[in-house]
XYZ file of C-alpha atoms in Angstrom:
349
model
C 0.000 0.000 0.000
C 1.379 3.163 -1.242
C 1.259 6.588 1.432
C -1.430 8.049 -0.621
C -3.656 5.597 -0.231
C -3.274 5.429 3.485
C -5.597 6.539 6.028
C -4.149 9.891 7.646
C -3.769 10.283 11.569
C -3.930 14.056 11.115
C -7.347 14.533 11.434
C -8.160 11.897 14.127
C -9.863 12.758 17.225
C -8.509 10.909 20.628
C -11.816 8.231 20.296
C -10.795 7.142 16.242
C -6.998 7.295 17.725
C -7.755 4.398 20.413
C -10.093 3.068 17.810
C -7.064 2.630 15.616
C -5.162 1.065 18.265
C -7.764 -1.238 19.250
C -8.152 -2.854 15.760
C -4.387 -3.300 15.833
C -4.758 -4.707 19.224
C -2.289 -2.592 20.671
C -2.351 -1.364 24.209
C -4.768 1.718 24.984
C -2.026 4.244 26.116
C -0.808 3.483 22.614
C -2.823 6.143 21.377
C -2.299 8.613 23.584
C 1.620 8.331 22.722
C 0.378 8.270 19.378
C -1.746 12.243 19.737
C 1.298 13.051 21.771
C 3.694 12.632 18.461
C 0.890 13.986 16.191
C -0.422 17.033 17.732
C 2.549 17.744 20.452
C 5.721 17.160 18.541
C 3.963 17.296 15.133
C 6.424 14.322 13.603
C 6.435 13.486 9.921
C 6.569 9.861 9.986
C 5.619 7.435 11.967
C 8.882 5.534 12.288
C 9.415 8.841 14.359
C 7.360 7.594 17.211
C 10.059 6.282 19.328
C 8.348 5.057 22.454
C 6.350 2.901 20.469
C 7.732 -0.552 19.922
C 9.149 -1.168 16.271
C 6.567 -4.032 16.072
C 3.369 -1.444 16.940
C 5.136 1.457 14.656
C 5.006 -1.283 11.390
C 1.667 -2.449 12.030
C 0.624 0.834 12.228
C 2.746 2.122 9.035
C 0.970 -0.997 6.909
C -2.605 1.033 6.763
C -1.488 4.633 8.355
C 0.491 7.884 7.865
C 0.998 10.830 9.803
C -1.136 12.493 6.794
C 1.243 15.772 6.371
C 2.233 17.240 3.266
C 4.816 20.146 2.784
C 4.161 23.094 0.815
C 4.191 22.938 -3.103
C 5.107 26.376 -3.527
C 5.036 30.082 -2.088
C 5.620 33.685 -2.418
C 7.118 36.160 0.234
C 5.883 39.591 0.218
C 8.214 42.544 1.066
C 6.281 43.034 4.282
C 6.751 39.345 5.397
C 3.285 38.252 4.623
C 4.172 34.801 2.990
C 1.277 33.044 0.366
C 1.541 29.088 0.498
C 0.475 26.650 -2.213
C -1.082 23.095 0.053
C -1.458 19.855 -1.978
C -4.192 18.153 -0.613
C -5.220 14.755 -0.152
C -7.681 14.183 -3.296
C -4.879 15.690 -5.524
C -6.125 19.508 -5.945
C -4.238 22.477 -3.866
C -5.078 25.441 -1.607
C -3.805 28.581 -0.806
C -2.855 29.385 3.338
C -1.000 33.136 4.039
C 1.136 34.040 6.953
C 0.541 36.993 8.394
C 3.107 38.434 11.054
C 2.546 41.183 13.223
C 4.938 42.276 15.681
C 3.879 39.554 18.598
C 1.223 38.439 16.445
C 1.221 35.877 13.430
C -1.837 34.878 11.913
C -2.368 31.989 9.465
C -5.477 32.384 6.830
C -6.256 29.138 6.083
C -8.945 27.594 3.351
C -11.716 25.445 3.745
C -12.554 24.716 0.491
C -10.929 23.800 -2.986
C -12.445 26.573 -4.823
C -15.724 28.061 -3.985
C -19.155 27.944 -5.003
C -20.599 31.273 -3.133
C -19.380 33.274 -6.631
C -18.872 36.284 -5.018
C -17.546 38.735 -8.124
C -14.618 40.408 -6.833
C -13.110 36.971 -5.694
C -10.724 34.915 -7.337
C -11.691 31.589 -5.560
C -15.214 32.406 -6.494
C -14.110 32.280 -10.643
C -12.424 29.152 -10.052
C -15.525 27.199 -9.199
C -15.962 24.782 -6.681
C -13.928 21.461 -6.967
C -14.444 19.341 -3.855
C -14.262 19.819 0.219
C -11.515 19.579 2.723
C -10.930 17.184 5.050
C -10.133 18.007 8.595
C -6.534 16.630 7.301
C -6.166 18.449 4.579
C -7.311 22.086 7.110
C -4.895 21.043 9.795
C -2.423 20.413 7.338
C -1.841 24.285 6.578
C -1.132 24.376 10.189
C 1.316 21.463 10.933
C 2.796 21.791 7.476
C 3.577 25.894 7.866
C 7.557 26.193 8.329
C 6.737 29.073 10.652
C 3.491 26.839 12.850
C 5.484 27.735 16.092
C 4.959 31.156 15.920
C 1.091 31.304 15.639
C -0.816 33.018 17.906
C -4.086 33.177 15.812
C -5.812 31.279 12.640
C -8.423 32.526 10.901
C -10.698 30.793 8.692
C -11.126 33.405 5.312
C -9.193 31.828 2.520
C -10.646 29.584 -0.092
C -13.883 28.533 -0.053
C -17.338 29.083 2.441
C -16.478 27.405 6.182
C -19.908 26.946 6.879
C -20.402 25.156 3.245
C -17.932 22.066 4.347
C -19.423 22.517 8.456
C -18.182 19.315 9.587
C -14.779 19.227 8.612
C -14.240 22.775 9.856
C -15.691 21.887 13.220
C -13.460 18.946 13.770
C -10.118 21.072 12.745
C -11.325 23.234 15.470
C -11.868 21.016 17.651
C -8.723 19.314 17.649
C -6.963 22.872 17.462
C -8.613 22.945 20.967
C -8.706 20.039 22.648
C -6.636 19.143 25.656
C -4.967 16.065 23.389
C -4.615 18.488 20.567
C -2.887 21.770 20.056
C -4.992 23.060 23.644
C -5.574 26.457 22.403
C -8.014 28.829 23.407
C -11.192 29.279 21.106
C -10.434 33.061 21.050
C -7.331 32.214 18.659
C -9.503 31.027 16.183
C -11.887 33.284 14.029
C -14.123 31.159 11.221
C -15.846 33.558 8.575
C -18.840 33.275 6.797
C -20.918 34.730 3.791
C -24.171 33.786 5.991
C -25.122 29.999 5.298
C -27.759 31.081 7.865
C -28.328 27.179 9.065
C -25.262 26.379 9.527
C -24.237 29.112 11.076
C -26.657 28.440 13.609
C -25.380 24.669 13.936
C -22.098 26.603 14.759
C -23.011 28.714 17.506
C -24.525 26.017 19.040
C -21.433 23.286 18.373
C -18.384 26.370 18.397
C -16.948 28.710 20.611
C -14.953 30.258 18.034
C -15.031 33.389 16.765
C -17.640 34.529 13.982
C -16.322 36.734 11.049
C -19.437 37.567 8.708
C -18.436 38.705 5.237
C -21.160 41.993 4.721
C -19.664 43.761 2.076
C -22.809 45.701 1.248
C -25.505 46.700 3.696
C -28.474 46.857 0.637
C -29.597 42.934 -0.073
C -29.850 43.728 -3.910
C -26.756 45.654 -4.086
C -24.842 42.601 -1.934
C -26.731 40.084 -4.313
C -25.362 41.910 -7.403
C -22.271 41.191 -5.789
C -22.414 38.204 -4.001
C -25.160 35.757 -5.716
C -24.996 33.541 -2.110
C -27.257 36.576 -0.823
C -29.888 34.815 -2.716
C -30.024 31.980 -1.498
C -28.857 32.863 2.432
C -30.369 36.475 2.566
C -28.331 38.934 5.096
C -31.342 40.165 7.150
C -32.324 36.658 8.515
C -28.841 36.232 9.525
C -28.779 39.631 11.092
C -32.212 38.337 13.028
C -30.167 35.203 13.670
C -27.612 36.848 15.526
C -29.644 39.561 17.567
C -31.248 36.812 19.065
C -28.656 35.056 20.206
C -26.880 35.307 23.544
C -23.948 34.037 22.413
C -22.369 37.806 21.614
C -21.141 38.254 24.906
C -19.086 34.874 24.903
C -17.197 35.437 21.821
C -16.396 38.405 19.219
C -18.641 39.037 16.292
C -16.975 40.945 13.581
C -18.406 41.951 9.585
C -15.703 42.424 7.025
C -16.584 44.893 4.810
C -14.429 45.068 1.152
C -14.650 48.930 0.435
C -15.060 49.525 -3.522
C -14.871 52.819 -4.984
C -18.054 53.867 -6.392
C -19.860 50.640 -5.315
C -20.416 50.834 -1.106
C -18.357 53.644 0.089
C -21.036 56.053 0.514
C -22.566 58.091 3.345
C -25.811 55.976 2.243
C -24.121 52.854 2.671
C -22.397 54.366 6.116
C -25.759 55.004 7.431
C -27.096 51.684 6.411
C -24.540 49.763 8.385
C -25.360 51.953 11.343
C -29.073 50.848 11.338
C -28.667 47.133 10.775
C -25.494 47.207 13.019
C -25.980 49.697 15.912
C -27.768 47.761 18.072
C -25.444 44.498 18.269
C -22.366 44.220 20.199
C -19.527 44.026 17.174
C -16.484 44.962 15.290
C -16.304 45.819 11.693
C -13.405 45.633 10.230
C -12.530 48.185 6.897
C -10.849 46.312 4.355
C -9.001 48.375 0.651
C -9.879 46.084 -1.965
C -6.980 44.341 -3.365
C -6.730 44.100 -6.957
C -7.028 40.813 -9.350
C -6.358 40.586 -12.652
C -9.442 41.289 -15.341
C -11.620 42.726 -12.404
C -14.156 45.836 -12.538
C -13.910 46.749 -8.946
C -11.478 49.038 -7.734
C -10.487 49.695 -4.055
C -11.531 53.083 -2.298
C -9.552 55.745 -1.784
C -7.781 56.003 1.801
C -10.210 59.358 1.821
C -13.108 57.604 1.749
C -12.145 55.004 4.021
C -11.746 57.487 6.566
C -14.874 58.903 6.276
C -16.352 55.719 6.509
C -14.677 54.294 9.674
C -15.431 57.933 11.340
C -18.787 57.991 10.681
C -19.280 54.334 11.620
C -17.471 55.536 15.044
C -19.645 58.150 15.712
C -22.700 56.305 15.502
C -21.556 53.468 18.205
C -20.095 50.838 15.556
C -16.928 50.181 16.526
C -15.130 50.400 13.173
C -11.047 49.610 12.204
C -9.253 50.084 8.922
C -7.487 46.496 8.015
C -3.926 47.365 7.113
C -3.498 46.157 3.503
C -0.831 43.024 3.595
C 1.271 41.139 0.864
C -0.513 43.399 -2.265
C 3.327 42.398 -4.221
C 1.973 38.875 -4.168
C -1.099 39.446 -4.225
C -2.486 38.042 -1.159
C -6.099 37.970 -1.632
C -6.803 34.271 -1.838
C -6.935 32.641 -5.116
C -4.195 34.006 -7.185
C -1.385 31.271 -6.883
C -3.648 28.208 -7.063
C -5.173 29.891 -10.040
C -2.230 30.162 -11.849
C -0.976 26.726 -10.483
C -4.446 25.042 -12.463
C -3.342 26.651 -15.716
C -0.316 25.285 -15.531
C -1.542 21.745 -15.418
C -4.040 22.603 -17.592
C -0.978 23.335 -20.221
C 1.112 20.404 -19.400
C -1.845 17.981 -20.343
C -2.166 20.022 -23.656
């Protein structure tokens, strides 16, 4: 049996781990040692499981791999934002970027190989939507990342719709936060959404994650010209969703809002967001529009996303300016893969 067509460990929760070592008939502490290796010393192989006998660590090589797979490629911004290419299991590959910050170093990872939400000033979105990730093939970006050690926070905004692959994203997290797994706090992780309003709700109620909600435009039709998923998971009963929860206190609810010139940098806009946002407890956070190749939209000017954020103050929403990162590689999600799928595309010409 070749690696590829072994069953990863990455991925496992501590149950499927003594599960494993059941079926194998090994001893049950034999899977605890075996989470210790995987999500404490993050090893590559499993012939790097020492204090496992050589006997258990080839019975357990036959069917199993640690399920880790380096980078395939990546760009380095002058600003040390770095964009990573992931090869995933099925064979396709997804974009993660490092973001560091003083103290702070934030991994964007994907959820998704594509995306099927279309939203028009995405690259993902004109890719399509090719398949899901597995829990593997999330963690991955995170045990794979030559700079892991340094996280402090991940955030769930590159490829794809979280809350359109729900389970696979809710057992990354929760092995990012169990006591057997990484052990971090759910405040270091922030999971974004375009508003699959029923799965979101299925989150709140499985998740103590953060909640990023990608608004964009505060007018449905506008934000469906824009984003077609507003058809089919309509921003106000999300909004209704969320006021009625009592879930804000426990965690932070943010809306990332793309500013386009021309499009929804307006004092009508501004005063928009105040009504539908004033009354919740939340951030929103002010992003320039980064530029892609063949697109209409172009990003505000640093004028006008002033005036926004001010306004937005005034009125009681707490409102920050996102400082623009990695534009020389262009960051915004999408890009590399992109360019990685013509390439194969001319190879097999």
């Amino acid at each position: 049996m070749n690696s590829t067509s072994k069953m990863p460990l990455l991925g496992m929760t501590a149950d499927e781990l003594q599960s494993v070592c059941t079926s194998l008939g090994m001893p049950s502490y034999t899977a605890r040692q075996i989470s210790g290796w995987i999500y404490g010393r993050r090893v590559t192989d499993i012939s790097q499981m020492t204090n496992l006998s050589m006997r258990h660590r080839e019975m357990l090589a036959r069917d199993y791999c640690v399920g880790c797979m380096p980078h395939a490629d990546r760009m380095c911004s002058v600003d040390g934002t770095v964009k990573y290419l992931f090869p995933t299991q099925s064979g396709h590959f997804v974009e993660s970027v490092f973001i560091p910050d003083g103290d702070r170093a934030t991994l964007c990872v994907s959820s998704q190989v594509g995306c099927r939400m279309g939203c028009r000033f995405c690259m993902t979105g004109r890719q399509g939507f090719h398949g899901q990730l597995t829990a593997t093939d999330i963690l991955n970006q995170i045990y794979s990342l030559p700079e892991s050690e340094r996280l402090t926070n991940v955030v769930f905004m590159g490829q794809g719709e979280p809350m359109d692959n729900l389970e696979p994203v809710l057992r990354a997290t929760s092995l990012l936060t169990a006591s057997y797994g990484w052990g971090w706090s759910p405040k270091r992780i922030t999971v974004s959404t375009v508003g699959v309003r029923r799965h979101v709700e299925e989150f709140l109620d499985r998740s103590e994650c953060h909640l990023a909600v990608s608004l964009h435009n505060p007018f449905p039709e506008e934000r469906k010209a824009m984003m077609p998923a507003e058809g089919g998971y309509g921003l106000m009963d999300l909004l209704a969703l969320l006021r009625r929860r009592d879930w804000i206190h426990q965690r932070r609810l943010s809306f990332e809002y793309i500013v386009f010139a021309g499009l929804n940098d307006t004092e009508a806009h501004a005063r928009q967001l105040v009504r539908l946002l004033s009354p919740m407890e939340c951030r929103v956070n002010l992003i320039r529009f980064h530029d892609i190749p063949d697109s209409p939209y172009q990003g505000a000017s640093e004028e006008k996303m002033v005036a926004l954020r001010d306004y937005l103050t005034r009125h009681g929403v707490t409102t920050t300016i996102r400082a623009s990162r990695g534009q020389d590689i262009y960051a915004a999600c999408g890009l590399l893969s992109t360019a990685h799928q013509e390439e194969e595309r001319q190879k097999m010409k």
